[in-house]
Coordinates of C-alpha atoms in Angstrom, one line a residue:
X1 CA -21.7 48.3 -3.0
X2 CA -23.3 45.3 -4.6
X3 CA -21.5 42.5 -6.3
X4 CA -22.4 43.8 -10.3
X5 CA -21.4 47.4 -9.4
X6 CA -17.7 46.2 -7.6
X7 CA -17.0 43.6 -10.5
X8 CA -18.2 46.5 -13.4
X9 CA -15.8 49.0 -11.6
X10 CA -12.9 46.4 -11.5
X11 CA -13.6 45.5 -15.0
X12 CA -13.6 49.4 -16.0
X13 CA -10.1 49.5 -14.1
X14 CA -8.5 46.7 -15.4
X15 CA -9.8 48.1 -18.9
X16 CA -8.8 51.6 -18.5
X17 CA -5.5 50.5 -17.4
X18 CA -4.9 48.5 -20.5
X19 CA -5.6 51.8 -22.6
X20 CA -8.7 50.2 -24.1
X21 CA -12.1 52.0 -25.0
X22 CA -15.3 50.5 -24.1
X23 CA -15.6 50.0 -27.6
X24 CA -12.6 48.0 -28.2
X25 CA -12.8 46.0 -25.0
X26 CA -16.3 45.1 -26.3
X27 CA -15.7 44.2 -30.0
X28 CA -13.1 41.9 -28.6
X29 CA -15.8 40.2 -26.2
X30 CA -18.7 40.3 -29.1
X31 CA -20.9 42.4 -27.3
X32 CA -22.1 45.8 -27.9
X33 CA -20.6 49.0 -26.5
X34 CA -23.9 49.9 -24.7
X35 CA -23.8 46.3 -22.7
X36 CA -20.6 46.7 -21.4
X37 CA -21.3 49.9 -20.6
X38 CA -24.2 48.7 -18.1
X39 CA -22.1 46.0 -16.9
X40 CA -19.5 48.4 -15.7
X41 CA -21.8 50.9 -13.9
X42 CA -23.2 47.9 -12.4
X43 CA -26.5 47.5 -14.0
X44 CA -26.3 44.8 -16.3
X45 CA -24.8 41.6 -15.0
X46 CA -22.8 39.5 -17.1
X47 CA -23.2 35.3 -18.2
X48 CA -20.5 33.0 -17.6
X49 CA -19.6 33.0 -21.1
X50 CA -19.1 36.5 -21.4
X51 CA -16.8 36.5 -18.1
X52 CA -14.9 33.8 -19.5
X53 CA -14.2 36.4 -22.5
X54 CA -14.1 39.3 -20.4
X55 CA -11.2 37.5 -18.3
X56 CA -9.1 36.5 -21.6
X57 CA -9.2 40.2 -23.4
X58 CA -8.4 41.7 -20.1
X59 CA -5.4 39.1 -19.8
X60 CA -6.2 38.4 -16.2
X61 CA -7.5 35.4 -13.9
X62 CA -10.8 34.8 -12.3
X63 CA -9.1 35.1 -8.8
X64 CA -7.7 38.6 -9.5
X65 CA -10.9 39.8 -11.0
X66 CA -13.3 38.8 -7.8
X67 CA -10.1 39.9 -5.4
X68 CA -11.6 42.0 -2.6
X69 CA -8.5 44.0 -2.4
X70 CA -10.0 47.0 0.3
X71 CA -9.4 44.7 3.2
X72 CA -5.6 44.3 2.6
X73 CA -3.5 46.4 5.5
X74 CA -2.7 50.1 5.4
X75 CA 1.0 49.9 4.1
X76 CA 0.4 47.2 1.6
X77 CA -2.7 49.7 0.8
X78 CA -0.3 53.0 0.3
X79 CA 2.1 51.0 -1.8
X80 CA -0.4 50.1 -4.4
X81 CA -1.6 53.7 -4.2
X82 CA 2.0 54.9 -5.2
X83 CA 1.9 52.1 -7.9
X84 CA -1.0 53.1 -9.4
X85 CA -0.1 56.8 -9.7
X86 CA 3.3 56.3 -10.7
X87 CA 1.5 54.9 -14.0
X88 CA 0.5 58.7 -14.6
X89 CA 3.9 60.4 -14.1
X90 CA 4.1 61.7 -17.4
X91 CA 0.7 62.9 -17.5
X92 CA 0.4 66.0 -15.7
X93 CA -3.6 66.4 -15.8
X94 CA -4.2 63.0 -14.4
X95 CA -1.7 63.8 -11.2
X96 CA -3.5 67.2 -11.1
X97 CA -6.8 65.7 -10.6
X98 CA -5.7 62.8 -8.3
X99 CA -3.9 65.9 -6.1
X100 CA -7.4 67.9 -6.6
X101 CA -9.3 64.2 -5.2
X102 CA -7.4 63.9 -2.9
X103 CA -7.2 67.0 -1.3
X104 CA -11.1 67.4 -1.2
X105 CA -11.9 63.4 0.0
X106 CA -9.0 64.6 3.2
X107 CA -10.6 68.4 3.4
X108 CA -7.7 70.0 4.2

């Protein structure tokens, strides 16, 4: 994975896990819906200026942005794993489609 697709997926993370749209997160940065869009399927790259902004509205630091976090060990791996679902405990569609994910990425 190239550098724009892995920083447009962690900006569509950190996004989605602050409950905003695209539309909001991009009104809030001044730039249009469709632009952020292509930034975070990694086609569009993004200027310094718009990074700076992107890093305020998402309330987060240049460091945790650009953090590689796949190469961190397997336990410190599984408890974010159980971090990040327990954020969906009280949405039973979500857990049913991480369950469903899982299940088919381990086959059994």
């Amino acid at each position: 994975m190239g550098i724009k697709k892995g920083l447009g997926l962690k900006i569509k993370r950190m996004r989605t896990k602050l409950s905003l749209t695209q539309e909001e997160l991009a009104e809030k940065i001044d730039i249009s819906q469709r632009t952020l869009a292509g930034i975070e399927i990694g086609e569009n790259f993004l200027t310094a200026e718009t990074l700076d902004k992107i890093i305020e509205a998402l309330n987060t630091t240049p460091e945790e942005l650009f953090k590689v976090s796949h190469f961190k060990e397997n336990e410190k791996l599984l408890d974010e794993i159980i971090e990040e679902i327990k954020t969906f405990e009280n949405d039973k569609k979500k857990l049913e489609n991480i369950y469903k994910y899982i299940k088919f990425v381990v086959k059994e």
